[in-house]
Coordinates of C-alpha atoms in Angstrom, one line a residue:
M1 CA 25.1 -80.0 -81.3
K2 CA 21.6 -81.3 -80.6
I3 CA 20.2 -77.8 -80.6
F4 CA 21.9 -77.2 -84.0
K5 CA 20.6 -80.4 -85.4
C6 CA 17.0 -79.5 -84.3
L7 CA 17.3 -76.0 -85.8
F8 CA 18.5 -77.4 -89.0
L9 CA 15.7 -79.9 -89.1
V10 CA 13.1 -77.2 -88.5
V11 CA 14.6 -75.0 -91.3
F12 CA 14.7 -78.0 -93.6
L13 CA 11.1 -79.0 -92.9
S14 CA 9.9 -75.5 -93.3
S15 CA 11.5 -75.2 -96.7
C16 CA 9.9 -78.5 -97.8
V17 CA 6.5 -77.3 -96.6
G18 CA 7.0 -74.1 -98.6
Q19 CA 7.7 -76.0 -101.7
E20 CA 4.7 -78.4 -101.2
N21 CA 2.4 -75.4 -100.6
K22 CA 3.2 -73.7 -103.9
I23 CA 0.2 -73.1 -106.1
N24 CA 1.0 -75.0 -109.2
G25 CA -2.1 -74.0 -111.2
V26 CA -3.8 -74.0 -114.6
S27 CA -6.4 -71.5 -115.9
F28 CA -9.2 -73.9 -116.8
V29 CA -11.0 -72.3 -119.7
A30 CA -14.8 -72.2 -119.7
A31 CA -16.4 -74.1 -122.6
P32 CA -19.9 -74.9 -123.9
D33 CA -19.8 -78.4 -122.4
A34 CA -19.8 -80.0 -119.0
V35 CA -16.6 -81.4 -117.7
T36 CA -15.9 -85.1 -117.3
S37 CA -13.1 -87.0 -115.6
S38 CA -11.3 -87.4 -119.0
N39 CA -11.1 -83.6 -119.2
V40 CA -9.5 -83.4 -115.8
K41 CA -6.9 -86.2 -116.2
P42 CA -4.5 -84.1 -118.3
V43 CA -4.5 -81.5 -115.5
V44 CA -3.5 -84.2 -113.0
A45 CA -0.9 -85.5 -115.4
I46 CA 1.1 -82.3 -115.3
H47 CA 1.0 -82.4 -111.4
A48 CA -1.1 -79.3 -111.1
N49 CA -2.7 -78.9 -107.7
Y50 CA -4.9 -75.9 -108.4
A51 CA -7.2 -74.7 -111.2
T52 CA -8.8 -71.4 -111.9
V53 CA -12.4 -71.7 -112.9
M54 CA -13.6 -68.6 -114.8
P55 CA -17.3 -67.6 -115.1
F56 CA -17.9 -64.6 -117.3
G57 CA -19.9 -61.5 -117.4
F58 CA -20.3 -59.5 -120.6
I59 CA -20.4 -55.7 -121.1
R60 CA -21.5 -53.9 -124.3
N61 CA -18.6 -51.4 -124.5
L62 CA -16.1 -49.6 -122.3
E63 CA -18.6 -46.9 -121.2
H64 CA -21.6 -49.2 -120.6
P65 CA -22.5 -50.0 -117.0
D66 CA -24.6 -53.2 -117.3
I67 CA -22.9 -56.5 -116.9
I68 CA -24.8 -59.5 -118.3
H69 CA -24.1 -62.7 -116.5
N70 CA -25.4 -66.2 -115.7
T71 CA -27.8 -66.3 -118.7
E72 CA -29.0 -69.2 -120.9
R73 CA -27.3 -67.5 -123.8
Q74 CA -23.9 -68.1 -122.3
W75 CA -21.7 -71.1 -122.6
F76 CA -22.3 -73.6 -119.8
G77 CA -18.9 -73.1 -118.3
E78 CA -19.4 -69.4 -118.1
T79 CA -22.5 -69.7 -115.9
R80 CA -23.0 -70.4 -112.2
D81 CA -24.2 -73.9 -112.8
G82 CA -21.3 -74.6 -115.1
T83 CA -18.7 -73.2 -112.7
K84 CA -20.1 -75.4 -110.0
Q85 CA -20.0 -78.5 -112.2
Y86 CA -16.4 -77.8 -113.2
I87 CA -15.4 -77.4 -109.6
E88 CA -17.1 -80.6 -108.5
E89 CA -15.3 -82.6 -111.2
L90 CA -11.9 -81.0 -110.4
R91 CA -12.5 -81.7 -106.7
K92 CA -12.8 -85.5 -107.5
A93 CA -9.2 -85.4 -108.6
S94 CA -8.1 -83.4 -105.5
I95 CA -7.5 -80.2 -107.4
K96 CA -7.9 -77.1 -105.3
I97 CA -9.9 -74.1 -106.7
M98 CA -9.7 -70.4 -107.4
I99 CA -12.9 -68.9 -108.7
K100 CA -12.0 -65.9 -110.9
P101 CA -15.0 -64.1 -112.4
Q102 CA -14.1 -62.1 -115.5
I103 CA -15.6 -59.5 -117.8
W104 CA -15.5 -59.7 -121.5
V105 CA -16.1 -56.5 -123.4
W106 CA -17.8 -57.0 -126.8
R107 CA -15.2 -56.8 -129.6
G108 CA -12.5 -57.8 -127.2
E109 CA -11.6 -54.3 -125.9
F110 CA -9.3 -54.2 -122.8
T111 CA -11.2 -54.3 -119.5
G112 CA -8.6 -52.1 -117.9
N113 CA -10.1 -49.2 -119.9
I114 CA -13.6 -49.6 -118.6
K115 CA -14.6 -46.1 -117.5
M116 CA -17.9 -44.4 -117.1
T117 CA -18.7 -40.9 -118.3
S118 CA -21.1 -39.8 -115.5
E119 CA -21.7 -40.4 -111.8
E120 CA -25.0 -42.1 -112.6
S121 CA -23.2 -44.6 -114.9
W122 CA -20.6 -45.3 -112.2
K123 CA -23.3 -46.0 -109.7
N124 CA -25.0 -48.4 -112.1
L125 CA -21.7 -50.1 -112.9
E126 CA -21.0 -50.6 -109.2
A127 CA -24.4 -52.1 -108.6
S128 CA -24.1 -54.4 -111.6
Y129 CA -20.5 -55.5 -110.7
T130 CA -21.6 -56.1 -107.1
S131 CA -24.4 -58.4 -108.3
F132 CA -22.0 -60.2 -110.6
I133 CA -19.2 -60.7 -108.1
M134 CA -21.3 -61.5 -105.1
E135 CA -23.1 -64.2 -107.0
Y136 CA -19.7 -66.0 -107.3
A137 CA -18.5 -65.1 -103.8
E138 CA -21.5 -66.9 -102.5
L139 CA -20.7 -69.9 -104.8
A140 CA -17.1 -69.8 -103.6
N141 CA -18.3 -70.1 -100.0
E142 CA -20.8 -72.9 -101.0
V143 CA -18.2 -75.0 -102.6
N144 CA -15.4 -74.1 -100.1
A145 CA -13.1 -72.7 -102.9
E146 CA -9.7 -72.1 -101.5
L147 CA -9.3 -68.8 -103.4
F148 CA -11.6 -66.1 -104.7
C149 CA -10.4 -63.4 -107.1
I150 CA -12.5 -60.2 -106.8
G151 CA -11.7 -58.9 -110.3
T152 CA -9.3 -59.1 -113.2
E153 CA -7.5 -56.2 -114.9
L154 CA -9.9 -53.4 -114.1
E155 CA -7.4 -50.6 -113.7
L156 CA -9.5 -47.5 -114.4
F157 CA -12.5 -48.9 -112.5
V158 CA -10.2 -49.3 -109.5
K159 CA -8.5 -46.0 -110.0
H160 CA -11.6 -43.9 -110.2
R161 CA -13.7 -45.7 -107.6
P162 CA -11.4 -46.8 -104.7
Q163 CA -14.0 -46.4 -102.0
Y164 CA -16.3 -48.7 -103.8
W165 CA -13.7 -51.4 -103.9
T166 CA -12.9 -51.1 -100.2
K167 CA -16.6 -51.5 -99.5
L168 CA -16.9 -54.4 -101.9
I169 CA -14.1 -56.3 -100.3
K170 CA -15.8 -55.9 -96.9
N171 CA -19.1 -57.2 -98.4
I172 CA -17.4 -60.2 -100.0
K173 CA -15.9 -61.1 -96.6
T174 CA -19.4 -61.4 -95.1
K175 CA -20.2 -64.1 -97.6
Y176 CA -16.9 -65.9 -98.3
K177 CA -14.4 -66.9 -95.6
G178 CA -11.6 -68.1 -97.8
K179 CA -8.5 -66.4 -99.2
L180 CA -8.9 -63.3 -101.5
T181 CA -6.9 -61.8 -104.3
Y182 CA -7.3 -59.5 -107.3
A183 CA -5.7 -60.0 -110.7
A184 CA -3.9 -56.8 -111.5
N185 CA -2.3 -56.4 -114.9
W186 CA 1.5 -56.4 -115.0
N187 CA 1.6 -52.6 -115.4
E188 CA -1.2 -51.9 -112.8
Y189 CA -0.3 -53.8 -109.7
E190 CA 2.0 -51.1 -108.2
K191 CA -1.0 -48.7 -108.1
T192 CA -3.6 -51.1 -106.8
P193 CA -4.7 -49.5 -103.4
F194 CA -6.3 -52.4 -101.5
W195 CA -3.6 -55.1 -101.3
G196 CA -3.7 -54.7 -97.5
Q197 CA -7.3 -56.0 -97.4
L198 CA -6.5 -59.1 -99.4
D199 CA -4.5 -62.3 -98.8
Y200 CA -2.4 -62.2 -102.0
I201 CA -1.0 -59.6 -104.4
G202 CA -2.4 -61.0 -107.6
I203 CA -0.5 -60.2 -110.8
D204 CA -1.2 -61.2 -114.4
A205 CA 2.5 -61.6 -115.2
Y206 CA 2.9 -60.5 -118.8
F207 CA 6.1 -58.5 -118.1
P208 CA 8.4 -57.7 -121.1
V209 CA 11.7 -59.7 -120.5
S210 CA 13.5 -59.9 -123.8
D211 CA 13.6 -58.3 -127.3
K212 CA 15.2 -61.4 -128.8
K213 CA 13.6 -63.6 -131.4
T214 CA 14.5 -66.8 -129.5
P215 CA 15.5 -65.6 -126.0
S216 CA 17.6 -67.9 -124.0
V217 CA 16.7 -68.9 -120.4
E218 CA 19.5 -66.6 -119.2
D219 CA 18.2 -63.7 -121.4
C220 CA 14.8 -63.9 -119.8
I221 CA 16.2 -64.3 -116.3
N222 CA 18.2 -61.1 -116.8
G223 CA 15.1 -59.4 -118.1
W224 CA 13.1 -60.3 -115.0
Q225 CA 15.5 -58.8 -112.5
K226 CA 14.2 -55.2 -112.5
H227 CA 10.6 -56.4 -112.3
K228 CA 11.4 -58.9 -109.6
K229 CA 13.0 -56.2 -107.4
I230 CA 9.8 -54.1 -107.5
I231 CA 7.5 -57.1 -107.0
A232 CA 9.5 -58.3 -104.0
G233 CA 9.6 -54.8 -102.6
L234 CA 5.8 -54.5 -102.7
S235 CA 5.4 -57.8 -101.1
D236 CA 7.7 -56.7 -98.3
K237 CA 5.9 -53.4 -97.9
V238 CA 2.4 -54.7 -97.6
K239 CA 3.4 -58.0 -96.0
K240 CA 1.5 -60.2 -98.5
P241 CA 2.7 -63.0 -100.7
V242 CA 2.6 -62.6 -104.5
L243 CA 0.5 -64.8 -106.7
F244 CA 0.7 -64.9 -110.5
A245 CA -3.0 -65.0 -111.2
E246 CA -2.0 -65.6 -114.8
F247 CA 1.4 -66.4 -116.4
G248 CA 2.5 -67.8 -119.7
Y249 CA 3.9 -67.1 -123.1
R250 CA 2.8 -67.6 -126.7
S251 CA 4.8 -70.1 -128.8
V252 CA 6.0 -67.4 -131.2
D253 CA 9.1 -65.4 -132.2
Y254 CA 9.8 -62.6 -129.7
T255 CA 7.6 -64.1 -127.1
G256 CA 9.2 -62.2 -124.3
K257 CA 8.9 -58.8 -125.9
E258 CA 5.2 -58.1 -125.5
P259 CA 3.8 -61.1 -123.7
W260 CA 0.4 -59.6 -123.2
R261 CA -0.5 -59.5 -126.9
Y262 CA -3.0 -62.1 -128.0
D263 CA -3.8 -61.1 -131.5
R264 CA -3.6 -64.0 -133.9
N265 CA -1.5 -62.4 -136.6
I266 CA 1.7 -62.0 -134.5
G267 CA 4.9 -63.9 -135.2
E268 CA 5.8 -67.3 -136.5
V269 CA 5.7 -70.4 -134.4
N270 CA 8.6 -70.7 -132.0
L271 CA 8.2 -73.5 -129.5
Q272 CA 11.7 -73.1 -128.0
A273 CA 11.1 -69.5 -127.2
Q274 CA 8.0 -70.5 -125.2
V275 CA 10.0 -73.1 -123.3
N276 CA 12.9 -70.8 -122.5
A277 CA 10.7 -68.0 -121.3
T278 CA 8.7 -70.3 -119.1
K279 CA 11.7 -72.0 -117.6
A280 CA 13.1 -68.6 -116.7
L281 CA 9.9 -67.5 -114.9
F282 CA 10.0 -70.7 -112.9
D283 CA 13.7 -70.2 -112.0
V284 CA 13.3 -66.6 -111.0
F285 CA 10.2 -67.0 -108.7
W286 CA 9.3 -70.4 -107.5
N287 CA 12.0 -70.8 -104.9
E288 CA 11.2 -67.4 -103.3
D289 CA 9.4 -67.6 -99.9
W290 CA 7.3 -64.5 -100.6
F291 CA 6.0 -66.1 -103.9
A292 CA 2.9 -68.2 -103.6
G293 CA 2.8 -69.7 -107.1
G294 CA 0.6 -69.2 -110.1
F295 CA -1.8 -70.3 -112.8
V296 CA -0.6 -71.0 -116.4
W297 CA -2.6 -69.3 -119.1
K298 CA -4.5 -71.1 -120.5
W299 CA -5.8 -74.7 -120.4
F300 CA -8.6 -75.9 -122.5
I301 CA -10.9 -78.8 -121.4
K302 CA -10.5 -80.8 -124.7
H303 CA -6.8 -81.6 -124.3
D304 CA -6.4 -83.8 -127.3
K305 CA -7.8 -81.0 -129.6
S306 CA -5.9 -78.1 -128.0
G307 CA -2.6 -76.5 -128.8
G308 CA -0.1 -78.6 -130.8
K309 CA 3.2 -77.8 -132.5
D310 CA 1.6 -75.5 -135.1
N311 CA -0.3 -73.5 -132.5
R312 CA 0.9 -69.9 -131.8
M313 CA -1.3 -69.1 -128.9
F314 CA -0.7 -69.2 -125.1
T315 CA -1.8 -72.7 -124.3
P316 CA 1.0 -75.1 -123.4
Q317 CA -1.1 -78.1 -124.4
N318 CA 0.6 -80.7 -126.7
K319 CA 3.7 -78.5 -127.0
P320 CA 7.2 -79.0 -125.6
V321 CA 6.5 -76.5 -122.8
E322 CA 3.8 -78.8 -121.4
N323 CA 6.6 -81.1 -120.3
T324 CA 8.5 -78.2 -118.9
I325 CA 5.5 -77.3 -116.7
K326 CA 4.9 -80.9 -115.8
E327 CA 8.5 -81.4 -114.6
H328 CA 8.5 -78.2 -112.7
Y329 CA 5.2 -78.8 -111.0
K330 CA 6.3 -82.3 -110.1
S331 CA 9.4 -81.1 -108.4
F332 CA 7.3 -78.8 -106.2
N333 CA 4.8 -81.6 -105.3
E334 CA 7.3 -84.2 -104.1

């Protein structure tokens, strides 16, 4: 009986540790301004224990190899100094950090379609991307960031230059000793070749889960099942936990149909649809041992001026779903 009780206690404590260790994160959006404690308090208020900080590099078009980064023309939060200042302020509130450098293509074209037209251009892109990513890998090591994301939604770059990415990961590990991930788009992650070199399978989780105007929680849970099976299978195959590097839904009709869309002229405001889809995602994944957690997309630094009940974009701020996230994160931090 004593042995049974001891085993039960070990299992119980292990499950508690697993819950406490979930990454309950927000994607902390870069802004023109420095961050103050008042900008961080709303993050603490929803019981988030992690924040993604996102410096940016800019590229002229999908076939252009030069990434412009860390310049005076950028917003403060997009630069190295801004990234460091954001991290320092978040650290004061005991928020853990993932640094996630991202690329923006002029006119908002999808980064997954970045593809060079010559070997010379590929070589130039590789050199430029290495400069960009290593700058922030070194910063991640300097500030002891818990996580570093080596790229976001770069499907064709990864597909056509796999040897470069293998070498890049090795180079990053010479500068940064923390945990690594890559943010693969929801329809890309199965083809990403280097999960074995990283610590987490990172997915931007904009999977289609329902065609209904206002899907119920159950509708979305059912819609997740085919995706969950594949995600869990990959986790088991490569022996790595899964991290949703981004997750979230717009507060619009049919939010579960094409969750990746961000154009402003889509759908009417539907706050309940956003709540239901978010609840379903939490219910499907957060209790799984192979699931590490995730970062809600997206969280602006000026909380009182962000989101709201007339807002149709992703942010949960000042919408009913903010409380949904708050209560869920709280339950995994107790």
